[in-house]
């Protein structure tokens, strides 16, 4: 199923637009339309988005549900914040694997408008102002220059949806090609060992520097990685060096096929070790 990824601030009209899309496709095509979103998960939004681990679990559940439904036939709409660039990249990798097109629907609003719309919701559906502000601050806007954010449709609150252009993106465009397999780097490869040492050291220094201004719950961007550090507590140099040595030892025994993924792998390793 072609995938439509909704994206935007909390209370920016994503769910309304998702239902407009479903209504259009139901009336004008013979394809089934599935909406996958936070509402289906039975969550307390304020509790989930205040806890980085709960939020990570939610993203994992949504991604798994999309993966179960996506194929080359009908349409899946992912109605969630999808505000993390690295997560949108994961979804892009998913559709590359299943060989189906996708597009991104960015519901663009100001922080003031989102706050106003949030206050207009039923009390049990509202975000607390603290959570709303935090999510807006953490939001990573899509950029059409990134292949995982393209094709990008930016929709403001009074815009009509460009249904014809969306159909072209989903049904007339070729799916992105799958990743080409590459040969494993042998342990004797000087380049592989050099990159392993250099990249892990760069990640280490970036974490140390970012910890100075981070608080638990922050997502720390790491140069060269699409994954982010889910900051839960500070790690001193001794702990970080120990984790780096462990990661290097493991990676030497299990060389990656793609040197460019070393940074992401190390970030994932650190995230697991910090929880």
PDB file of C-alpha atoms in Angstrom:
ATOM      1  CA  UNK A   1       0.000   0.000   0.000  1.00  0.00           C
ATOM      2  CA  UNK A   2       1.298   3.482  -0.732  1.00  0.00           C
ATOM      3  CA  UNK A   3       2.055   5.259   2.526  1.00  0.00           C
ATOM      4  CA  UNK A   4       1.031   8.795   3.466  1.00  0.00           C
ATOM      5  CA  UNK A   5       2.936  10.104   6.488  1.00  0.00           C
ATOM      6  CA  UNK A   6       1.182  12.925   8.329  1.00  0.00           C
ATOM      7  CA  UNK A   7       3.473  15.389  10.064  1.00  0.00           C
ATOM      8  CA  UNK A   8       3.069  18.560  12.107  1.00  0.00           C
ATOM      9  CA  UNK A   9       2.749  20.147  15.510  1.00  0.00           C
ATOM     10  CA  UNK A  10       0.257  18.682  17.970  1.00  0.00           C
ATOM     11  CA  UNK A  11      -3.223  20.029  17.177  1.00  0.00           C
ATOM     12  CA  UNK A  12      -2.301  21.141  13.664  1.00  0.00           C
ATOM     13  CA  UNK A  13      -5.166  19.429  11.828  1.00  0.00           C
ATOM     14  CA  UNK A  14      -3.433  16.165  10.914  1.00  0.00           C
ATOM     15  CA  UNK A  15      -6.350  13.906  11.846  1.00  0.00           C
ATOM     16  CA  UNK A  16      -8.859  16.090   9.990  1.00  0.00           C
ATOM     17  CA  UNK A  17      -6.679  15.977   6.881  1.00  0.00           C
ATOM     18  CA  UNK A  18      -6.201  12.209   7.231  1.00  0.00           C
ATOM     19  CA  UNK A  19      -9.971  11.733   7.200  1.00  0.00           C
ATOM     20  CA  UNK A  20     -10.322  14.047   4.194  1.00  0.00           C
ATOM     21  CA  UNK A  21      -7.806  11.865   2.375  1.00  0.00           C
ATOM     22  CA  UNK A  22      -9.608   8.668   3.332  1.00  0.00           C
ATOM     23  CA  UNK A  23     -12.939  10.085   2.168  1.00  0.00           C
ATOM     24  CA  UNK A  24     -11.465  11.159  -1.171  1.00  0.00           C
ATOM     25  CA  UNK A  25      -9.718   7.854  -1.890  1.00  0.00           C
ATOM     26  CA  UNK A  26     -12.752   5.837  -0.815  1.00  0.00           C
ATOM     27  CA  UNK A  27     -14.995   7.770  -3.205  1.00  0.00           C
ATOM     28  CA  UNK A  28     -12.613   8.034  -6.137  1.00  0.00           C
ATOM     29  CA  UNK A  29     -10.663   4.775  -6.105  1.00  0.00           C
ATOM     30  CA  UNK A  30     -11.328   1.131  -5.396  1.00  0.00           C
ATOM     31  CA  UNK A  31      -8.505   0.967  -2.892  1.00  0.00           C
ATOM     32  CA  UNK A  32      -8.962   0.321   0.786  1.00  0.00           C
ATOM     33  CA  UNK A  33      -7.662   3.030   3.095  1.00  0.00           C
ATOM     34  CA  UNK A  34      -6.243   2.304   6.548  1.00  0.00           C
ATOM     35  CA  UNK A  35      -5.516   5.035   9.085  1.00  0.00           C
ATOM     36  CA  UNK A  36      -2.913   4.092  11.689  1.00  0.00           C
ATOM     37  CA  UNK A  37      -2.538   6.559  14.534  1.00  0.00           C
ATOM     38  CA  UNK A  38      -2.124   7.416  18.192  1.00  0.00           C
ATOM     39  CA  UNK A  39      -5.867   7.186  18.791  1.00  0.00           C
ATOM     40  CA  UNK A  40      -5.838   3.460  17.976  1.00  0.00           C
ATOM     41  CA  UNK A  41      -3.230   2.752  20.633  1.00  0.00           C
ATOM     42  CA  UNK A  42      -5.421   3.682  23.613  1.00  0.00           C
ATOM     43  CA  UNK A  43      -2.734   5.882  25.138  1.00  0.00           C
ATOM     44  CA  UNK A  44      -2.672   8.789  27.541  1.00  0.00           C
ATOM     45  CA  UNK A  45      -0.841  11.284  25.326  1.00  0.00           C
ATOM     46  CA  UNK A  46       0.453  13.433  28.152  1.00  0.00           C
ATOM     47  CA  UNK A  47       1.853  10.426  29.964  1.00  0.00           C
ATOM     48  CA  UNK A  48       3.458   8.966  26.837  1.00  0.00           C
ATOM     49  CA  UNK A  49       5.034  12.164  25.529  1.00  0.00           C
ATOM     50  CA  UNK A  50       6.421  12.990  28.970  1.00  0.00           C
ATOM     51  CA  UNK A  51       8.385   9.725  29.038  1.00  0.00           C
ATOM     52  CA  UNK A  52      11.005   9.103  26.343  1.00  0.00           C
ATOM     53  CA  UNK A  53      10.807   5.311  26.703  1.00  0.00           C
ATOM     54  CA  UNK A  54       7.004   5.251  26.448  1.00  0.00           C
ATOM     55  CA  UNK A  55       7.191   7.509  23.419  1.00  0.00           C
ATOM     56  CA  UNK A  56       9.785   5.245  21.830  1.00  0.00           C
ATOM     57  CA  UNK A  57       7.508   2.256  22.449  1.00  0.00           C
ATOM     58  CA  UNK A  58       4.610   4.116  20.821  1.00  0.00           C
ATOM     59  CA  UNK A  59       6.665   4.880  17.727  1.00  0.00           C
ATOM     60  CA  UNK A  60       7.668   1.233  17.565  1.00  0.00           C
ATOM     61  CA  UNK A  61       4.045   0.090  17.802  1.00  0.00           C
ATOM     62  CA  UNK A  62       2.940   2.484  15.067  1.00  0.00           C
ATOM     63  CA  UNK A  63       5.794   1.458  12.803  1.00  0.00           C
ATOM     64  CA  UNK A  64       4.982  -2.220  13.337  1.00  0.00           C
ATOM     65  CA  UNK A  65       1.322  -1.605  12.481  1.00  0.00           C
ATOM     66  CA  UNK A  66       2.306   0.245   9.308  1.00  0.00           C
ATOM     67  CA  UNK A  67       4.672  -2.576   8.390  1.00  0.00           C
ATOM     68  CA  UNK A  68       1.870  -5.124   8.811  1.00  0.00           C
ATOM     69  CA  UNK A  69      -0.471  -3.215   6.510  1.00  0.00           C
ATOM     70  CA  UNK A  70       1.799  -1.711   3.886  1.00  0.00           C
ATOM     71  CA  UNK A  71       2.118  -3.396   0.483  1.00  0.00           C
ATOM     72  CA  UNK A  72       1.688  -2.405  -3.152  1.00  0.00           C
ATOM     73  CA  UNK A  73      -2.106  -2.445  -3.142  1.00  0.00           C
ATOM     74  CA  UNK A  74      -4.112  -0.050  -1.025  1.00  0.00           C
ATOM     75  CA  UNK A  75      -3.315   3.031   1.065  1.00  0.00           C
ATOM     76  CA  UNK A  76      -1.991   3.459   4.604  1.00  0.00           C
ATOM     77  CA  UNK A  77      -2.132   6.848   6.345  1.00  0.00           C
ATOM     78  CA  UNK A  78       0.086   7.240   9.413  1.00  0.00           C
ATOM     79  CA  UNK A  79      -1.646   9.858  11.552  1.00  0.00           C
ATOM     80  CA  UNK A  80       0.823  10.803  14.263  1.00  0.00           C
ATOM     81  CA  UNK A  81       3.243  13.622  15.070  1.00  0.00           C
ATOM     82  CA  UNK A  82       6.121  12.001  13.128  1.00  0.00           C
ATOM     83  CA  UNK A  83       8.217  14.949  14.235  1.00  0.00           C
ATOM     84  CA  UNK A  84      11.579  13.173  14.436  1.00  0.00           C
ATOM     85  CA  UNK A  85      13.656  13.193  11.263  1.00  0.00           C
ATOM     86  CA  UNK A  86      15.260   9.855  12.119  1.00  0.00           C
ATOM     87  CA  UNK A  87      11.856   8.216  12.528  1.00  0.00           C
ATOM     88  CA  UNK A  88      10.690   9.500   9.157  1.00  0.00           C
ATOM     89  CA  UNK A  89      13.872   8.006   7.702  1.00  0.00           C
ATOM     90  CA  UNK A  90      12.985   4.640   9.271  1.00  0.00           C
ATOM     91  CA  UNK A  91       9.589   4.800   7.563  1.00  0.00           C
ATOM     92  CA  UNK A  92      11.302   5.617   4.278  1.00  0.00           C
ATOM     93  CA  UNK A  93      13.505   2.539   4.665  1.00  0.00           C
ATOM     94  CA  UNK A  94      10.377   0.493   5.321  1.00  0.00           C
ATOM     95  CA  UNK A  95       8.689   1.561   2.089  1.00  0.00           C
ATOM     96  CA  UNK A  96      11.931   1.008   0.169  1.00  0.00           C
ATOM     97  CA  UNK A  97      11.948  -2.552   1.447  1.00  0.00           C
ATOM     98  CA  UNK A  98       8.325  -3.150   0.427  1.00  0.00           C
ATOM     99  CA  UNK A  99       8.812  -1.317  -2.891  1.00  0.00           C
ATOM    100  CA  UNK A 100       5.850   1.030  -2.592  1.00  0.00           C
ATOM    101  CA  UNK A 101       5.686   4.835  -3.036  1.00  0.00           C
ATOM    102  CA  UNK A 102       5.028   7.288  -0.224  1.00  0.00           C
ATOM    103  CA  UNK A 103       4.561  10.992   0.405  1.00  0.00           C
ATOM    104  CA  UNK A 104       4.669  13.339   3.382  1.00  0.00           C
ATOM    105  CA  UNK A 105       1.771  15.600   4.369  1.00  0.00           C
ATOM    106  CA  UNK A 106       3.028  18.503   6.513  1.00  0.00           C
ATOM    107  CA  UNK A 107       0.213  20.343   8.313  1.00  0.00           C
ATOM    108  CA  UNK A 108       1.817  23.721   8.904  1.00  0.00           C
ATOM    109  CA  UNK A 109       0.521  25.866  11.759  1.00  0.00           C
ATOM    110  CA  UNK A 110       2.013  28.362  14.157  1.00  0.00           C
ATOM    111  CA  UNK A 111       2.570  27.494  17.804  1.00  0.00           C
ATOM    112  CA  UNK A 112      -0.164  29.985  18.741  1.00  0.00           C
ATOM    113  CA  UNK A 113      -2.729  28.333  16.463  1.00  0.00           C
ATOM    114  CA  UNK A 114      -1.892  24.869  17.792  1.00  0.00           C
ATOM    115  CA  UNK A 115      -2.244  26.155  21.345  1.00  0.00           C
ATOM    116  CA  UNK A 116      -5.620  27.688  20.521  1.00  0.00           C
ATOM    117  CA  UNK A 117      -6.873  24.502  18.850  1.00  0.00           C
ATOM    118  CA  UNK A 118      -5.648  22.440  21.781  1.00  0.00           C
ATOM    119  CA  UNK A 119      -7.697  24.558  24.189  1.00  0.00           C
ATOM    120  CA  UNK A 120     -10.761  23.981  22.023  1.00  0.00           C
ATOM    121  CA  UNK A 121     -10.597  20.211  22.477  1.00  0.00           C
ATOM    122  CA  UNK A 122     -12.458  18.157  25.033  1.00  0.00           C
ATOM    123  CA  UNK A 123     -10.593  18.241  28.333  1.00  0.00           C
ATOM    124  CA  UNK A 124      -9.570  14.575  28.179  1.00  0.00           C
ATOM    125  CA  UNK A 125      -8.162  15.046  24.660  1.00  0.00           C
ATOM    126  CA  UNK A 126      -6.011  18.073  25.413  1.00  0.00           C
ATOM    127  CA  UNK A 127      -2.266  18.188  25.761  1.00  0.00           C
ATOM    128  CA  UNK A 128      -0.992  19.951  28.850  1.00  0.00           C
ATOM    129  CA  UNK A 129       0.642  23.238  27.938  1.00  0.00           C
ATOM    130  CA  UNK A 130       3.990  21.912  29.157  1.00  0.00           C
ATOM    131  CA  UNK A 131       3.841  18.853  26.887  1.00  0.00           C
ATOM    132  CA  UNK A 132       2.546  20.888  23.948  1.00  0.00           C
ATOM    133  CA  UNK A 133       5.385  23.397  24.272  1.00  0.00           C
ATOM    134  CA  UNK A 134       7.973  20.624  24.601  1.00  0.00           C
ATOM    135  CA  UNK A 135       6.746  18.807  21.483  1.00  0.00           C
ATOM    136  CA  UNK A 136       6.720  22.015  19.459  1.00  0.00           C
ATOM    137  CA  UNK A 137      10.255  22.788  20.601  1.00  0.00           C
ATOM    138  CA  UNK A 138      11.479  19.311  19.634  1.00  0.00           C
ATOM    139  CA  UNK A 139       9.760  19.343  16.241  1.00  0.00           C
ATOM    140  CA  UNK A 140      12.077  18.737  13.275  1.00  0.00           C
ATOM    141  CA  UNK A 141      10.432  20.266  10.222  1.00  0.00           C
ATOM    142  CA  UNK A 142      10.511  18.188   7.033  1.00  0.00           C
ATOM    143  CA  UNK A 143      12.739  19.270   4.172  1.00  0.00           C
ATOM    144  CA  UNK A 144      11.916  18.230   0.608  1.00  0.00           C
ATOM    145  CA  UNK A 145      15.647  18.060  -0.155  1.00  0.00           C
ATOM    146  CA  UNK A 146      15.754  14.925   2.012  1.00  0.00           C
ATOM    147  CA  UNK A 147      14.633  11.891   0.045  1.00  0.00           C
ATOM    148  CA  UNK A 148      12.721  10.575   3.070  1.00  0.00           C
ATOM    149  CA  UNK A 149      10.702  13.826   3.229  1.00  0.00           C
ATOM    150  CA  UNK A 150       9.869  13.851  -0.466  1.00  0.00           C
ATOM    151  CA  UNK A 151       7.407  14.228  -2.143  1.00  0.00           C
ATOM    152  CA  UNK A 152       6.376  16.838   0.432  1.00  0.00           C
ATOM    153  CA  UNK A 153       2.973  18.525   0.538  1.00  0.00           C
ATOM    154  CA  UNK A 154       2.862  21.499   2.914  1.00  0.00           C
ATOM    155  CA  UNK A 155      -0.717  22.347   3.867  1.00  0.00           C
ATOM    156  CA  UNK A 156      -1.757  25.450   5.789  1.00  0.00           C
ATOM    157  CA  UNK A 157      -4.966  25.592   7.788  1.00  0.00           C
ATOM    158  CA  UNK A 158      -7.167  27.147   5.071  1.00  0.00           C
ATOM    159  CA  UNK A 159      -5.698  25.240   2.116  1.00  0.00           C
ATOM    160  CA  UNK A 160      -7.589  22.649   0.106  1.00  0.00           C
ATOM    161  CA  UNK A 161      -5.787  19.353  -0.287  1.00  0.00           C
ATOM    162  CA  UNK A 162      -4.103  18.907  -3.711  1.00  0.00           C
ATOM    163  CA  UNK A 163      -5.709  15.518  -4.301  1.00  0.00           C
ATOM    164  CA  UNK A 164      -4.591  15.182  -7.919  1.00  0.00           C
ATOM    165  CA  UNK A 165      -0.945  15.861  -7.082  1.00  0.00           C
ATOM    166  CA  UNK A 166      -1.121  13.442  -4.153  1.00  0.00           C
ATOM    167  CA  UNK A 167      -2.545  10.739  -6.432  1.00  0.00           C
ATOM    168  CA  UNK A 168       0.272  11.332  -8.910  1.00  0.00           C
ATOM    169  CA  UNK A 169       2.836  10.969  -6.117  1.00  0.00           C
ATOM    170  CA  UNK A 170       1.307   7.717  -4.896  1.00  0.00           C
ATOM    171  CA  UNK A 171       0.182   5.993  -8.067  1.00  0.00           C
ATOM    172  CA  UNK A 172       2.277   7.366 -10.943  1.00  0.00           C
ATOM    173  CA  UNK A 173       5.677   7.559  -9.307  1.00  0.00           C
ATOM    174  CA  UNK A 174       8.092   4.667  -9.057  1.00  0.00           C
ATOM    175  CA  UNK A 175       8.889   3.338  -5.618  1.00  0.00           C
ATOM    176  CA  UNK A 176      12.407   4.152  -4.363  1.00  0.00           C
ATOM    177  CA  UNK A 177      14.874   1.375  -5.199  1.00  0.00           C
ATOM    178  CA  UNK A 178      15.925  -0.979  -2.405  1.00  0.00           C
ATOM    179  CA  UNK A 179      19.387  -0.650  -0.914  1.00  0.00           C
ATOM    180  CA  UNK A 180      22.053  -2.399  -2.925  1.00  0.00           C
ATOM    181  CA  UNK A 181      23.879  -5.090  -0.987  1.00  0.00           C
ATOM    182  CA  UNK A 182      27.509  -4.357  -0.398  1.00  0.00           C
ATOM    183  CA  UNK A 183      30.325  -6.675   0.518  1.00  0.00           C
ATOM    184  CA  UNK A 184      31.183  -7.018   4.172  1.00  0.00           C
ATOM    185  CA  UNK A 185      34.268  -5.130   5.211  1.00  0.00           C
ATOM    186  CA  UNK A 186      36.987  -7.588   6.271  1.00  0.00           C
ATOM    187  CA  UNK A 187      38.539  -6.989   9.665  1.00  0.00           C
ATOM    188  CA  UNK A 188      41.875  -6.428   7.995  1.00  0.00           C
ATOM    189  CA  UNK A 189      40.455  -3.428   6.142  1.00  0.00           C
ATOM    190  CA  UNK A 190      42.384  -0.407   7.352  1.00  0.00           C
ATOM    191  CA  UNK A 191      39.566   1.872   6.226  1.00  0.00           C
ATOM    192  CA  UNK A 192      36.949  -0.040   8.225  1.00  0.00           C
ATOM    193  CA  UNK A 193      38.991  -0.033  11.435  1.00  0.00           C
ATOM    194  CA  UNK A 194      39.877   3.624  10.967  1.00  0.00           C
ATOM    195  CA  UNK A 195      36.243   4.615  10.456  1.00  0.00           C
ATOM    196  CA  UNK A 196      35.118   2.506  13.415  1.00  0.00           C
ATOM    197  CA  UNK A 197      37.621   4.235  15.683  1.00  0.00           C
ATOM    198  CA  UNK A 198      37.035   7.744  14.337  1.00  0.00           C
ATOM    199  CA  UNK A 199      33.232   7.652  14.199  1.00  0.00           C
ATOM    200  CA  UNK A 200      32.797   6.211  17.692  1.00  0.00           C
ATOM    201  CA  UNK A 201      35.204   8.807  19.098  1.00  0.00           C
ATOM    202  CA  UNK A 202      33.290  11.608  17.346  1.00  0.00           C
ATOM    203  CA  UNK A 203      29.992  10.319  18.762  1.00  0.00           C
ATOM    204  CA  UNK A 204      31.543  10.117  22.223  1.00  0.00           C
ATOM    205  CA  UNK A 205      32.697  13.739  22.130  1.00  0.00           C
ATOM    206  CA  UNK A 206      29.328  14.916  20.784  1.00  0.00           C
ATOM    207  CA  UNK A 207      27.525  13.179  23.656  1.00  0.00           C
ATOM    208  CA  UNK A 208      29.866  14.652  26.253  1.00  0.00           C
ATOM    209  CA  UNK A 209      29.423  18.153  24.869  1.00  0.00           C
ATOM    210  CA  UNK A 210      25.628  17.913  24.513  1.00  0.00           C
ATOM    211  CA  UNK A 211      25.165  16.576  28.048  1.00  0.00           C
ATOM    212  CA  UNK A 212      26.224  19.960  29.405  1.00  0.00           C
ATOM    213  CA  UNK A 213      23.034  21.617  28.177  1.00  0.00           C
ATOM    214  CA  UNK A 214      20.618  18.665  28.072  1.00  0.00           C
ATOM    215  CA  UNK A 215      17.951  17.539  30.504  1.00  0.00           C
ATOM    216  CA  UNK A 216      16.351  14.079  30.783  1.00  0.00           C
ATOM    217  CA  UNK A 217      13.919  13.545  27.934  1.00  0.00           C
ATOM    218  CA  UNK A 218      15.918  15.539  25.392  1.00  0.00           C
ATOM    219  CA  UNK A 219      16.856  14.049  22.034  1.00  0.00           C
ATOM    220  CA  UNK A 220      20.497  14.728  21.236  1.00  0.00           C
ATOM    221  CA  UNK A 221      21.481  15.085  17.588  1.00  0.00           C
ATOM    222  CA  UNK A 222      24.725  13.385  16.630  1.00  0.00           C
ATOM    223  CA  UNK A 223      26.729  14.489  13.566  1.00  0.00           C
ATOM    224  CA  UNK A 224      26.730  11.776  10.925  1.00  0.00           C
ATOM    225  CA  UNK A 225      23.801   9.875  12.458  1.00  0.00           C
ATOM    226  CA  UNK A 226      20.080   9.950  11.744  1.00  0.00           C
ATOM    227  CA  UNK A 227      19.383   8.308  15.097  1.00  0.00           C
ATOM    228  CA  UNK A 228      19.336  10.507  18.203  1.00  0.00           C
ATOM    229  CA  UNK A 229      20.549   9.920  21.730  1.00  0.00           C
ATOM    230  CA  UNK A 230      17.562   9.618  24.064  1.00  0.00           C
ATOM    231  CA  UNK A 231      19.046  11.464  27.000  1.00  0.00           C
ATOM    232  CA  UNK A 232      17.996   9.932  30.317  1.00  0.00           C
ATOM    233  CA  UNK A 233      21.048  10.556  32.492  1.00  0.00           C
ATOM    234  CA  UNK A 234      24.569  11.903  32.255  1.00  0.00           C
ATOM    235  CA  UNK A 235      27.401   9.495  31.525  1.00  0.00           C
ATOM    236  CA  UNK A 236      30.940  10.332  32.583  1.00  0.00           C
ATOM    237  CA  UNK A 237      33.981   9.761  30.406  1.00  0.00           C
ATOM    238  CA  UNK A 238      34.843   6.473  32.119  1.00  0.00           C
ATOM    239  CA  UNK A 239      31.383   5.022  31.382  1.00  0.00           C
ATOM    240  CA  UNK A 240      31.389   6.278  27.807  1.00  0.00           C
ATOM    241  CA  UNK A 241      34.847   4.887  27.086  1.00  0.00           C
ATOM    242  CA  UNK A 242      33.818   1.515  28.496  1.00  0.00           C
ATOM    243  CA  UNK A 243      30.719   1.443  26.276  1.00  0.00           C
ATOM    244  CA  UNK A 244      32.826   2.474  23.282  1.00  0.00           C
ATOM    245  CA  UNK A 245      35.318  -0.354  23.897  1.00  0.00           C
ATOM    246  CA  UNK A 246      32.480  -2.870  24.202  1.00  0.00           C
ATOM    247  CA  UNK A 247      30.880  -1.639  20.985  1.00  0.00           C
ATOM    248  CA  UNK A 248      34.171  -1.734  19.073  1.00  0.00           C
ATOM    249  CA  UNK A 249      34.880  -5.276  20.276  1.00  0.00           C
ATOM    250  CA  UNK A 250      31.426  -6.433  19.207  1.00  0.00           C
ATOM    251  CA  UNK A 251      31.614  -4.694  15.833  1.00  0.00           C
ATOM    252  CA  UNK A 252      35.005  -6.201  15.035  1.00  0.00           C
ATOM    253  CA  UNK A 253      33.450  -9.640  15.481  1.00  0.00           C
ATOM    254  CA  UNK A 254      30.313  -8.662  13.533  1.00  0.00           C
ATOM    255  CA  UNK A 255      31.444  -6.199  10.839  1.00  0.00           C
ATOM    256  CA  UNK A 256      28.718  -4.061   9.316  1.00  0.00           C
ATOM    257  CA  UNK A 257      28.090  -4.199   5.588  1.00  0.00           C
ATOM    258  CA  UNK A 258      27.799  -0.422   5.475  1.00  0.00           C
ATOM    259  CA  UNK A 259      30.449   1.777   7.067  1.00  0.00           C
ATOM    260  CA  UNK A 260      28.029   4.703   6.859  1.00  0.00           C
ATOM    261  CA  UNK A 261      25.828   3.024   9.474  1.00  0.00           C
ATOM    262  CA  UNK A 262      28.485   2.870  12.208  1.00  0.00           C
ATOM    263  CA  UNK A 263      27.327   6.121  13.824  1.00  0.00           C
ATOM    264  CA  UNK A 264      23.689   4.998  13.905  1.00  0.00           C
ATOM    265  CA  UNK A 265      24.661   1.604  15.302  1.00  0.00           C
ATOM    266  CA  UNK A 266      26.723   3.189  18.075  1.00  0.00           C
ATOM    267  CA  UNK A 267      23.911   5.605  18.951  1.00  0.00           C
ATOM    268  CA  UNK A 268      21.475   2.687  19.163  1.00  0.00           C
ATOM    269  CA  UNK A 269      23.946   0.817  21.367  1.00  0.00           C
ATOM    270  CA  UNK A 270      24.295   3.822  23.686  1.00  0.00           C
ATOM    271  CA  UNK A 271      20.517   4.250  23.907  1.00  0.00           C
ATOM    272  CA  UNK A 272      20.076   0.632  24.973  1.00  0.00           C
ATOM    273  CA  UNK A 273      22.902   0.926  27.496  1.00  0.00           C
ATOM    274  CA  UNK A 274      21.570   4.129  29.056  1.00  0.00           C
ATOM    275  CA  UNK A 275      18.122   2.702  29.892  1.00  0.00           C
TER     276      UNK A 275
END
